[in-house]
CSV table of C-alpha atoms and ligand atoms in Angstrom, one decimal:
chain,number,residue,atom,x,y,z
L,168,MET,CA,-28.2,1.2,-12.8
L,169,SER,CA,-25.1,2.8,-11.3
L,170,MET,CA,-22.7,1.0,-9.0
L,171,LEU,CA,-23.9,3.1,-6.1
L,172,GLU,CA,-27.6,2.2,-6.8
L,173,ASP,CA,-26.6,-1.5,-7.1
L,174,SER,CA,-24.7,-1.3,-3.8
L,175,LYS,CA,-27.5,0.4,-2.0
L,176,LYS,CA,-29.9,-2.4,-3.2
L,177,HIS,CA,-27.5,-4.9,-1.7
L,178,LEU,CA,-27.7,-3.0,1.5
L,179,ASN,CA,-31.5,-2.9,1.3
L,180,ASN,CA,-31.6,-6.7,1.0
L,181,ALA,CA,-29.5,-7.0,4.2
L,182,PHE,CA,-31.3,-4.4,6.3
L,183,LYS,CA,-34.2,-6.7,7.3
L,184,TYR,CA,-31.8,-9.2,8.8
L,185,THR,CA,-30.0,-6.7,11.0
L,186,LYS,CA,-30.6,-5.0,14.3
L,187,VAL,CA,-30.0,-1.6,12.8
L,188,ASP,CA,-32.7,1.0,13.3
L,189,GLU,CA,-34.3,3.2,10.7
L,190,GLU,CA,-32.4,6.3,11.7
L,191,THR,CA,-29.0,4.7,11.2
L,192,TRP,CA,-30.3,3.4,8.0
L,193,GLU,CA,-31.2,6.9,6.9
L,194,ILE,CA,-27.8,8.3,7.9
L,195,LEU,CA,-26.1,5.7,5.8
L,196,GLN,CA,-27.9,6.6,2.6
L,197,TYR,CA,-25.8,9.7,2.1
L,198,PRO,CA,-22.1,10.7,2.5
L,199,GLU,CA,-21.4,13.0,5.4
L,200,ARG,CA,-19.7,15.3,2.9
L,201,THR,CA,-18.1,15.4,-0.5
L,202,ILE,CA,-15.6,18.2,-1.0
L,203,GLN,CA,-14.9,19.3,-4.5
L,204,VAL,CA,-12.0,21.6,-5.4
L,205,THR,CA,-10.4,23.0,-8.5
L,206,ILE,CA,-6.6,22.7,-8.7
L,207,PRO,CA,-4.7,25.1,-11.0
L,208,MET,CA,-1.4,23.6,-12.0
L,209,ARG,CA,1.4,25.0,-14.1
L,210,HIS,CA,2.8,22.4,-16.5
L,211,ASP,CA,6.4,21.8,-17.4
L,212,ASP,CA,6.0,23.9,-20.6
L,213,GLY,CA,4.7,26.9,-18.6
L,214,THR,CA,1.0,26.5,-19.5
L,215,LEU,CA,-1.6,26.5,-16.7
L,216,LYS,CA,-4.4,24.0,-16.5
L,217,THR,CA,-7.1,23.4,-14.0
L,218,TYR,CA,-8.1,20.0,-12.6
L,219,LYS,CA,-11.2,19.0,-10.7
L,220,ALA,CA,-10.6,16.9,-7.6
L,221,PHE,CA,-12.8,15.3,-4.9
L,222,ARG,CA,-12.7,13.8,-1.4
L,223,CYS,CA,-15.8,12.0,-0.3
L,224,GLN,CA,-16.0,11.4,3.4
L,225,TYR,CA,-18.8,9.0,3.6
L,226,SER,CA,-19.0,7.8,7.2
L,227,SER,CA,-17.0,8.4,10.4
L,228,LEU,CA,-19.1,6.1,12.6
L,229,LEU,CA,-16.4,3.5,13.1
L,230,GLY,CA,-13.3,5.8,13.1
L,231,PRO,CA,-11.3,8.2,10.9
L,232,TYR,CA,-12.3,8.3,7.3
L,233,LYS,CA,-10.2,5.9,5.2
L,234,GLY,CA,-10.0,5.4,1.4
L,235,GLY,CA,-7.8,5.6,-1.7
L,236,ILE,CA,-7.2,8.3,-4.2
L,237,ARG,CA,-7.5,7.6,-7.9
L,238,TYR,CA,-6.4,9.5,-11.0
L,239,SER,CA,-8.7,9.0,-14.0
L,240,SER,CA,-9.9,11.1,-16.9
L,241,THR,CA,-13.4,9.7,-16.5
L,242,VAL,CA,-13.8,9.6,-12.7
L,243,SER,CA,-16.9,11.5,-11.4
L,244,ARG,CA,-18.4,12.7,-8.1
L,245,ASP,CA,-20.9,9.8,-8.4
L,246,GLU,CA,-18.1,7.2,-8.8
L,247,VAL,CA,-16.1,8.6,-5.9
L,248,GLU,CA,-19.3,8.5,-3.7
L,249,ALA,CA,-20.1,5.0,-4.8
L,250,LEU,CA,-16.6,3.8,-3.9
L,251,ALA,CA,-16.7,5.6,-0.6
L,252,PHE,CA,-20.0,4.0,0.2
L,253,LEU,CA,-18.4,0.5,-0.5
L,254,MET,CA,-15.5,1.4,1.8
L,255,THR,CA,-18.0,2.0,4.6
L,256,PHE,CA,-19.1,-1.7,4.6
L,257,LYS,CA,-15.7,-3.1,3.6
L,258,ASN,CA,-14.0,-1.5,6.6
L,259,SER,CA,-16.8,-2.6,8.9
L,260,CYS,CA,-16.9,-6.2,7.4
L,261,ILE,CA,-13.1,-6.7,8.0
L,262,SER,CA,-13.4,-5.0,11.4
L,263,VAL,CA,-10.8,-2.3,11.1
L,264,PRO,CA,-11.4,0.9,13.2
L,265,PHE,CA,-12.0,3.1,10.2
L,266,GLY,CA,-14.8,5.1,8.7
L,267,SER,CA,-14.9,5.5,4.9
L,268,SER,CA,-13.8,7.9,2.2
L,269,LYS,CA,-12.5,8.0,-1.4
L,270,GLY,CA,-10.7,10.7,-3.4
L,271,ALA,CA,-9.9,11.4,-7.0
L,272,ILE,CA,-8.4,13.8,-9.5
L,273,VAL,CA,-10.0,14.1,-12.9
L,274,VAL,CA,-6.9,13.6,-15.0
L,275,ASP,CA,-5.5,11.3,-17.6
L,276,PRO,CA,-2.4,10.2,-15.6
L,277,THR,CA,-0.6,9.2,-18.9
L,278,SER,CA,-0.8,12.8,-20.0
L,279,LEU,CA,1.4,14.0,-17.1
L,280,THR,CA,5.2,14.0,-16.9
L,281,HIS,CA,6.8,12.6,-13.8
L,282,ARG,CA,7.3,16.1,-12.4
L,283,GLU,CA,3.7,17.1,-13.3
L,284,ASN,CA,2.4,14.0,-11.5
L,285,GLU,CA,4.4,14.9,-8.4
L,286,ARG,CA,3.2,18.6,-8.5
L,287,LEU,CA,-0.4,17.6,-9.0
L,288,SER,CA,-0.2,15.1,-6.1
L,289,LYS,CA,1.2,17.7,-3.8
L,290,LEU,CA,-1.3,20.3,-4.9
L,291,TYR,CA,-4.1,17.8,-4.0
L,292,ILE,CA,-2.7,17.7,-0.5
L,293,ASP,CA,-2.4,21.5,-0.3
L,294,ALA,CA,-6.1,21.6,-1.2
L,295,PHE,CA,-7.2,18.9,1.3
L,296,ALA,CA,-4.6,19.3,4.1
L,297,ASP,CA,-7.1,20.6,6.6
L,298,PHE,CA,-9.6,17.8,5.9
L,299,ILE,CA,-7.2,14.8,6.3
L,300,GLY,CA,-4.9,13.7,9.1
L,301,PRO,CA,-3.9,10.5,11.0
L,302,ASP,CA,-7.1,10.9,13.1
L,303,LYS,CA,-9.3,12.5,10.5
L,304,ASP,CA,-9.0,10.9,7.1
L,305,ILE,CA,-6.3,8.7,5.8
L,306,PRO,CA,-5.8,8.4,2.0
L,307,ALA,CA,-4.1,5.5,0.2
L,308,PRO,CA,-3.3,4.5,-3.3
L,309,ASP,CA,-6.0,3.5,-5.8
L,310,MET,CA,-6.2,3.4,-9.6
L,311,ALA,CA,-3.1,5.1,-11.2
L,312,THR,CA,-1.6,6.1,-7.8
L,313,ASN,CA,1.0,4.1,-6.0
L,314,GLU,CA,3.5,4.2,-3.1
L,315,ARG,CA,5.5,6.9,-4.9
L,316,THR,CA,2.4,9.1,-4.9
L,317,MET,CA,1.9,8.4,-1.2
L,318,GLY,CA,5.5,9.4,-0.5
L,319,TRP,CA,5.0,12.7,-2.3
L,320,MET,CA,1.7,13.3,-0.5
L,321,TYR,CA,3.1,12.4,2.9
L,322,HIS,CA,6.0,14.8,2.4
L,323,GLU,CA,3.7,17.7,1.4
L,324,TYR,CA,1.4,17.1,4.4
L,325,GLN,CA,4.5,17.0,6.7
L,326,LEU,CA,5.7,20.3,5.3
L,327,ILE,CA,2.3,21.9,5.9
L,328,LYS,CA,1.6,20.4,9.4
L,329,GLY,CA,5.1,19.8,10.8
L,330,GLY,CA,6.2,16.8,12.9
L,331,HIS,CA,6.2,13.3,11.7
L,332,PRO,CA,2.5,12.5,11.1
L,333,ARG,CA,3.2,9.2,9.2
L,334,GLY,CA,-0.2,7.8,9.8
L,335,VAL,CA,-1.7,10.5,7.4
L,336,VAL,CA,-1.4,8.2,4.4
L,337,THR,CA,-1.0,4.4,4.0
L,338,GLY,CA,0.6,2.6,1.2
L,339,LYS,CA,3.8,4.7,1.6
L,340,PRO,CA,7.3,3.4,0.7
L,341,VAL,CA,8.8,1.3,3.5
L,342,ALA,CA,11.7,3.8,3.9
L,343,ILE,CA,9.2,6.4,5.3
L,344,GLY,CA,7.0,4.3,7.4
L,345,GLY,CA,5.3,2.0,4.8
L,346,ILE,CA,4.8,-1.7,5.6
L,347,PRO,CA,6.1,-4.7,3.7
L,348,GLY,CA,3.4,-6.7,2.0
L,349,ARG,CA,1.0,-3.7,1.3
L,350,ILE,CA,1.3,-4.1,-2.5
L,351,SER,CA,0.4,-7.8,-2.5
L,352,ALA,CA,-2.2,-7.4,0.3
L,353,THR,CA,-5.4,-7.3,-1.7
L,354,GLY,CA,-4.5,-10.4,-3.8
L,355,TYR,CA,-3.2,-12.3,-0.9
L,356,GLY,CA,-6.2,-11.3,1.2
L,357,GLY,CA,-8.5,-12.7,-1.5
L,358,TYR,CA,-6.6,-15.9,-1.4
L,359,PHE,CA,-7.0,-16.2,2.4
L,360,VAL,CA,-10.8,-15.8,2.0
L,361,LEU,CA,-10.7,-18.7,-0.5
L,362,GLU,CA,-8.5,-20.7,1.8
L,363,LYS,CA,-11.0,-20.4,4.6
L,364,LEU,CA,-13.8,-21.4,2.2
L,365,LEU,CA,-11.9,-24.5,1.1
L,366,SER,CA,-11.3,-25.6,4.7
L,367,SER,CA,-13.1,-28.7,5.8
L,368,LYS,CA,-15.7,-26.8,7.8
L,369,TYR,CA,-17.0,-24.8,4.8
L,370,LYS,CA,-16.0,-26.9,1.8
L,371,SER,CA,-19.5,-28.3,1.4
L,372,TYR,CA,-21.0,-24.8,1.6
L,373,ILE,CA,-19.2,-23.6,-1.5
L,374,LYS,CA,-20.5,-26.3,-3.8
L,375,ILE,CA,-17.2,-27.2,-5.4
L,376,LYS,CA,-17.1,-30.9,-6.3
L,377,GLU,CA,-15.0,-33.0,-4.0
L,378,LYS,CA,-11.5,-32.6,-5.5
L,379,ALA,CA,-7.9,-32.7,-4.4
L,380,PHE,CA,-6.5,-29.2,-3.8
L,381,ASN,CA,-4.3,-29.3,-6.9
L,382,GLU,CA,-7.3,-30.2,-9.1
L,383,ILE,CA,-9.3,-27.1,-8.3
L,384,THR,CA,-9.2,-24.8,-11.3
L,385,VAL,CA,-9.2,-21.0,-11.2
L,386,ALA,CA,-9.9,-18.4,-14.0
L,387,ILE,CA,-9.0,-14.8,-13.4
L,388,GLN,CA,-10.0,-11.7,-15.2
L,389,GLY,CA,-7.4,-9.0,-14.7
L,390,PHE,CA,-3.6,-9.4,-14.4
L,391,GLY,CA,-2.8,-6.1,-12.6
L,392,ASN,CA,-1.9,-5.7,-9.0
L,393,VAL,CA,-4.8,-7.7,-7.6
L,394,GLY,CA,-5.1,-10.4,-10.2
L,395,PHE,CA,-1.3,-11.1,-10.3
L,396,HIS,CA,-0.9,-11.5,-6.6
L,397,PHE,CA,-4.0,-13.6,-6.2
L,398,ALA,CA,-2.8,-15.9,-9.0
L,399,LYS,CA,0.7,-16.1,-7.5
L,400,LYS,CA,-0.6,-17.1,-4.1
L,401,CYS,CA,-3.0,-19.7,-5.6
L,402,ASN,CA,-0.1,-21.2,-7.6
L,403,LYS,CA,2.2,-21.3,-4.6
L,404,LYS,CA,-0.5,-23.1,-2.6
L,405,GLY,CA,-1.1,-25.6,-5.3
L,406,LEU,CA,-4.4,-24.5,-6.9
L,407,LYS,CA,-4.5,-24.7,-10.6
L,408,VAL,CA,-4.8,-21.3,-12.3
L,409,VAL,CA,-5.8,-22.3,-15.8
L,410,ALA,CA,-6.9,-19.0,-17.4
L,411,ILE,CA,-6.0,-15.3,-17.1
L,412,THR,CA,-7.0,-12.3,-19.2
L,413,ASP,CA,-6.1,-8.6,-19.2
L,414,LYS,CA,-7.6,-5.7,-21.0
L,415,ILE,CA,-6.4,-7.0,-24.4
L,416,ASP,CA,-6.8,-10.8,-24.2
L,417,GLY,CA,-5.7,-13.8,-22.2
L,418,ILE,CA,-4.6,-17.4,-22.1
L,419,TYR,CA,-6.0,-20.8,-21.2
L,420,ASP,CA,-3.9,-23.9,-20.3
L,421,VAL,CA,-5.7,-26.8,-18.8
L,422,ASN,CA,-2.4,-27.9,-17.1
L,423,GLY,CA,-2.0,-24.6,-15.3
L,424,ILE,CA,-0.2,-21.4,-16.1
L,425,ASP,CA,3.3,-20.2,-15.2
L,426,ILE,CA,2.3,-16.9,-13.5
L,427,ASP,CA,5.8,-15.4,-13.2
L,428,ALA,CA,6.6,-16.0,-16.9
L,429,CYS,CA,3.3,-14.3,-17.8
L,430,LYS,CA,4.1,-11.4,-15.6
L,431,MET,CA,7.5,-10.9,-17.1
L,432,ALA,CA,6.2,-11.1,-20.6
L,433,ARG,CA,3.3,-8.7,-20.1
L,434,ASP,CA,5.4,-6.2,-18.2
L,435,ALA,CA,7.8,-6.2,-21.2
L,436,GLY,CA,4.9,-5.6,-23.5
L,437,GLN,CA,5.2,-9.1,-25.0
L,438,ASP,CA,2.6,-11.7,-25.9
L,439,TRP,CA,1.5,-14.3,-23.4
L,440,PRO,CA,4.3,-16.9,-23.3
L,441,VAL,CA,2.3,-20.2,-23.5
L,442,GLY,CA,-1.2,-21.5,-23.7
L,443,GLN,CA,-4.2,-21.1,-25.9
L,444,LYS,CA,-5.4,-17.5,-26.6
L,445,ILE,CA,-8.8,-16.6,-25.2
L,446,THR,CA,-10.9,-13.4,-25.1
L,447,ASN,CA,-12.4,-11.9,-21.9
L,448,LYS,CA,-15.8,-13.2,-23.1
L,449,GLU,CA,-14.5,-16.7,-23.3
L,450,LEU,CA,-12.9,-16.5,-19.9
L,451,PHE,CA,-16.3,-16.1,-18.2
L,452,GLU,CA,-17.6,-19.2,-20.0
L,453,LEU,CA,-14.9,-21.6,-19.0
L,454,ASP,CA,-15.7,-24.8,-17.1
L,455,VAL,CA,-13.7,-24.0,-14.0
L,456,ASP,CA,-14.3,-24.3,-10.3
L,457,ILE,CA,-13.6,-20.7,-9.4
L,458,LEU,CA,-14.1,-17.5,-11.4
L,459,VAL,CA,-12.3,-14.4,-10.2
L,460,PRO,CA,-13.3,-11.0,-11.7
L,461,ALA,CA,-10.2,-8.9,-10.6
L,462,ALA,CA,-10.2,-6.1,-13.1
L,463,ILE,CA,-13.1,-3.7,-13.5
L,464,GLU,CA,-16.6,-3.0,-12.3
L,465,ASN,CA,-19.7,-4.4,-14.1
L,466,ALA,CA,-17.7,-7.3,-15.7
L,467,ILE,CA,-20.5,-9.8,-15.0
L,468,THR,CA,-23.8,-8.5,-16.4
L,469,ILE,CA,-27.2,-9.9,-17.5
L,470,GLU,CA,-25.6,-10.2,-21.0
L,471,ASN,CA,-22.9,-12.8,-20.0
L,472,VAL,CA,-24.2,-14.2,-16.8
L,473,GLU,CA,-26.1,-17.2,-18.3
L,474,LYS,CA,-22.8,-18.6,-19.7
L,475,ILE,CA,-21.0,-18.7,-16.4
L,476,ARG,CA,-20.3,-22.3,-15.4
L,477,ALA,CA,-18.1,-21.8,-12.3
L,478,PRO,CA,-20.0,-22.6,-9.1
L,479,LEU,CA,-17.9,-20.1,-7.0
L,480,ILE,CA,-17.3,-16.5,-7.9
L,481,LEU,CA,-14.8,-14.4,-5.9
L,482,GLU,CA,-15.3,-10.6,-6.4
L,483,LEU,CA,-11.7,-9.3,-6.2
L,484,ALA,CA,-12.6,-6.2,-8.2
L,485,ASN,CA,-14.9,-3.5,-6.8
L,486,GLY,CA,-18.5,-3.9,-8.0
L,487,PRO,CA,-17.7,-6.5,-10.7
L,488,THR,CA,-21.2,-8.0,-10.8
L,489,THR,CA,-24.4,-6.0,-11.6
L,490,LEU,CA,-27.4,-6.4,-9.3
L,491,ASP,CA,-29.5,-8.4,-11.8
L,492,ALA,CA,-26.5,-10.6,-12.7
L,493,SER,CA,-25.9,-11.2,-9.0
L,494,LYS,CA,-29.5,-12.2,-8.5
L,495,TYR,CA,-29.4,-14.6,-11.4
L,496,LEU,CA,-26.3,-16.3,-10.1
L,497,GLU,CA,-27.8,-16.7,-6.6
L,498,GLN,CA,-31.0,-18.0,-8.0
L,499,ASN,CA,-29.1,-20.6,-10.0
L,500,GLY,CA,-27.2,-21.9,-7.0
L,501,LYS,CA,-23.9,-20.1,-7.6
L,502,ILE,CA,-21.9,-18.8,-4.7
L,503,ILE,CA,-20.7,-15.2,-4.9
L,504,VAL,CA,-18.3,-14.0,-2.3
L,505,PRO,CA,-18.6,-10.2,-2.4
L,506,ASP,CA,-16.1,-7.4,-3.0
L,507,ILE,CA,-16.5,-6.0,0.5
L,508,LEU,CA,-15.0,-9.2,1.9
L,509,CYS,CA,-12.8,-10.5,-0.9
L,510,ASN,CA,-10.8,-7.4,-1.6
L,511,ALA,CA,-10.6,-6.1,2.0
L,512,GLY,CA,-7.0,-7.3,2.4
L,513,GLY,CA,-5.6,-4.0,1.1
L,514,VAL,CA,-7.3,-1.9,3.7
L,515,CYS,CA,-6.6,-4.5,6.3
L,516,VAL,CA,-2.8,-4.1,5.8
L,517,SER,CA,-3.3,-0.3,5.6
L,518,PHE,CA,-4.6,-0.6,9.1
L,519,PHE,CA,-1.5,-2.5,10.1
L,520,GLU,CA,0.6,0.3,8.6
L,521,TRP,CA,-1.3,3.0,10.4
L,522,ASN,CA,-1.1,1.1,13.6
L,523,GLN,CA,2.7,0.6,13.1
L,524,ASN,CA,3.1,4.4,12.4
L,525,ARG,CA,1.3,5.4,15.5
L,526,LYS,CA,3.7,3.4,17.6
L,527,PHE,CA,6.8,4.2,15.5
L,528,ASP,CA,7.1,0.4,15.1
L,529,LYS,CA,8.3,-1.7,12.2
L,530,TRP,CA,6.5,-4.9,11.1
L,531,THR,CA,8.1,-7.7,9.1
L,532,PHE,CA,6.5,-9.2,6.0
L,533,LYS,CA,6.0,-12.5,8.0
L,534,GLN,CA,4.1,-10.6,10.6
L,535,VAL,CA,1.9,-8.8,8.1
L,536,ASP,CA,1.1,-12.1,6.2
L,537,SER,CA,0.3,-13.9,9.3
L,538,GLU,CA,-2.0,-11.2,10.7
L,539,LEU,CA,-3.6,-10.6,7.3
L,540,ARG,CA,-4.4,-14.3,7.1
L,541,LYS,CA,-5.9,-14.3,10.6
L,542,LYS,CA,-8.1,-11.3,9.9
L,543,MET,CA,-9.3,-12.5,6.6
L,544,HIS,CA,-10.1,-16.0,8.0
L,545,LYS,CA,-12.0,-14.4,10.9
L,546,ALA,CA,-14.1,-12.2,8.7
L,547,THR,CA,-14.8,-15.0,6.3
L,548,LYS,CA,-15.9,-17.3,9.1
L,549,SER,CA,-18.2,-14.6,10.5
L,550,VAL,CA,-19.8,-14.0,7.1
L,551,ILE,CA,-20.3,-17.7,6.3
L,552,ASP,CA,-21.8,-18.4,9.7
L,553,ILE,CA,-24.3,-15.5,9.3
L,554,SER,CA,-25.1,-16.8,5.8
L,555,SER,CA,-25.7,-20.4,7.0
L,556,ASN,CA,-27.6,-19.4,10.2
L,557,LEU,CA,-30.0,-17.0,8.5
L,558,ASN,CA,-30.0,-19.0,5.2
L,559,ILE,CA,-29.2,-15.9,3.1
L,560,PRO,CA,-26.7,-15.3,0.3
L,561,ILE,CA,-23.1,-14.6,1.3
L,562,ARG,CA,-23.2,-11.1,-0.1
L,563,THR,CA,-26.2,-10.3,2.1
L,564,ALA,CA,-24.5,-11.9,5.1
L,565,ALA,CA,-21.4,-9.7,4.6
L,566,TYR,CA,-23.6,-6.6,4.6
L,567,VAL,CA,-25.5,-7.8,7.7
L,568,LEU,CA,-22.2,-8.2,9.5
L,569,ALA,CA,-21.0,-4.8,8.4
L,570,LEU,CA,-24.4,-3.1,9.1
L,571,ASN,CA,-24.7,-4.5,12.6
L,572,ARG,CA,-21.3,-3.2,13.6
L,573,ILE,CA,-22.1,0.3,12.3
L,574,GLY,CA,-25.5,0.2,13.9
L,575,GLU,CA,-24.0,-0.7,17.2
L,576,ALA,CA,-21.6,2.3,17.0
L,577,GLN,CA,-24.4,4.6,16.0
L,578,GLU,CA,-26.4,3.5,18.9
L,579,CYS,CA,-23.5,4.2,21.3
L,580,HIS,CA,-23.5,7.8,20.0
L,581,GLY,CA,-26.9,8.3,21.5
L,582,ASN,CA,-28.5,10.0,18.5
L,583,ARG,CA,-31.6,8.0,18.8
L,584,ASP,CA,-32.9,9.7,21.9
L,585,PHE,CA,-32.0,13.1,20.3
L,586,PHE,CA,-34.0,12.3,17.2
L,587,LYS,CA,-36.9,11.1,19.2
L,588,GLN,CA,-37.4,14.3,21.2
C,122,LIG,P1,-4.6,-2.6,-12.1
C,122,LIG,O1,-4.7,-1.4,-12.8
C,122,LIG,O2,-3.3,-3.0,-11.5
C,122,LIG,O3,-5.0,-3.9,-13.0
C,122,LIG,C1,-6.2,-4.0,-13.7
C,122,LIG,C2,-6.1,-5.2,-14.6
C,122,LIG,O4,-7.4,-5.3,-15.3
C,122,LIG,C3,-5.1,-5.1,-15.7
C,122,LIG,O5,-4.5,-6.3,-16.0
C,122,LIG,C4,-5.9,-4.6,-16.9
C,122,LIG,O6,-5.3,-5.0,-18.2
C,122,LIG,C5,-7.2,-5.3,-16.7
C,122,LIG,N1,-8.3,-4.7,-17.3
C,122,LIG,C6,-8.6,-3.4,-17.4
C,122,LIG,N2,-9.7,-3.2,-18.1
C,122,LIG,C7,-10.1,-4.4,-18.5
C,122,LIG,C8,-11.2,-4.8,-19.3
C,122,LIG,N3,-12.1,-4.0,-19.8
C,122,LIG,N4,-11.4,-6.2,-19.4
C,122,LIG,C9,-10.5,-7.0,-18.9
C,122,LIG,N5,-9.4,-6.7,-18.2
C,122,LIG,C10,-9.3,-5.4,-18.0
C,122,LIG,O7,-5.7,-2.6,-11.0
C,122,LIG,P2,-5.8,-3.4,-9.6
C,122,LIG,O8,-5.2,-2.6,-8.5
C,122,LIG,O9,-5.3,-4.8,-9.8
C,122,LIG,O10,-7.4,-3.4,-9.3
C,122,LIG,C11,-8.3,-4.3,-9.9
C,122,LIG,C12,-9.6,-4.2,-9.2
C,122,LIG,O11,-9.5,-4.4,-7.8
C,122,LIG,C13,-10.3,-2.8,-9.3
C,122,LIG,O12,-11.7,-3.0,-9.4
C,122,LIG,C14,-9.9,-2.1,-8.0
C,122,LIG,O13,-10.8,-1.1,-7.7
C,122,LIG,C15,-10.0,-3.3,-7.1
C,122,LIG,N6,-9.3,-3.2,-5.9
C,122,LIG,C16,-7.9,-3.0,-5.9
C,122,LIG,C17,-7.3,-2.9,-4.7
C,122,LIG,C18,-5.8,-2.7,-4.6
C,122,LIG,O14,-5.2,-2.8,-3.5
C,122,LIG,N7,-5.1,-2.6,-5.7
C,122,LIG,C19,-8.0,-2.9,-3.4
C,122,LIG,C20,-9.4,-3.1,-3.5
C,122,LIG,C21,-10.0,-3.2,-4.7
């Protein structure tokens, strides 16, 4: 089953607990539009190649479309639509005034020179300039794109449209209207979700044995942007990160891992500095309190789910648990905090950036961190309260929260009467 089908099933499970009507439900089954283009690009050596590119604009019910752009040789229209679908509920769950979208170029980013990367990024904007804009659709970085890409894209859009439309992309460099703390936002946001769950009000809900804060153990799959920043914040706050893996392998140290030393070593292409070597498979089987898939989709499947011992799973990656694995975990009393809540910190800080750009304002990192914390805490509280009031899994509760907000907006549009004529 694809990630989109899995996500739609999660939505199905939530539907019966919402006030959403059948018509809104039907509207949410499909993207409003997916635009596909072919981009011809001349390479540095003079040859011309064509690249397929997409922008899926899934829902505009809550505001301008919003979603990242990824570069990948394997990305497909289905994947882009699945990710845009997830954005619909993520943006609603975290309560930012955005609809949802996602974009992609089918390209192996490692095959491009720096200049080719810049050229292709700008050509993407040439192709989509009329479909995006600060009030229409706001791209951001995703896999293999970063703040440099956003700087190029902003500049190209500005050349085409004129003026200073800074809010057209988020995740820009600070020098041209970006916001401090955007890069760490998803990892830190995930930590703030956890922090709320570990507060005295919700501690009993998450089924972690009564332990001192510095005895709570964490294992993380993925040591990229999200995994690293999440690990760093956990470490800083005193939680014990005992295992980390990346695409190749990982380490385990019962006494806790030095996150910065690992980062330096891996960035330099070196081996893990200390600890016992483990594989990705072994990471999922560890006897830890919190397991954090922060790398790829479908990391937890029916093949490895039975071995999972952690009582609490935080989905920092997008779609890391398949539907059947998710059901198995829930039936076995595990708590899964879903991606649409856990990794919403990135889009949350993107909203701060967009807001800042519209007012030609400048936020400090302290302001960003404090507002992010408030927003993640508030969303976590709302989700857990729904989960405990309705006695439903946390994932279902997150979709209920998101669906109700979307349903309310749809109702205000007045379509129901139109359809009933
Ligand atoms: P990244 O490319 O910076 O890092 C990915 C990490 O996962 C790397 O350490 C890599 O070695 C590891 N990895 C890759 N394939 C693996 C495999 N098969 N097994 C184990 N580890 C593997 O990516 P990121 O930005 O940290 O994103 C991670 C996840 O979080 C993705 O699912 C992404 O969609 C999601 N996400 C990211 C953001 C963001 O702001 N970066 C926001 C929301 C969701």
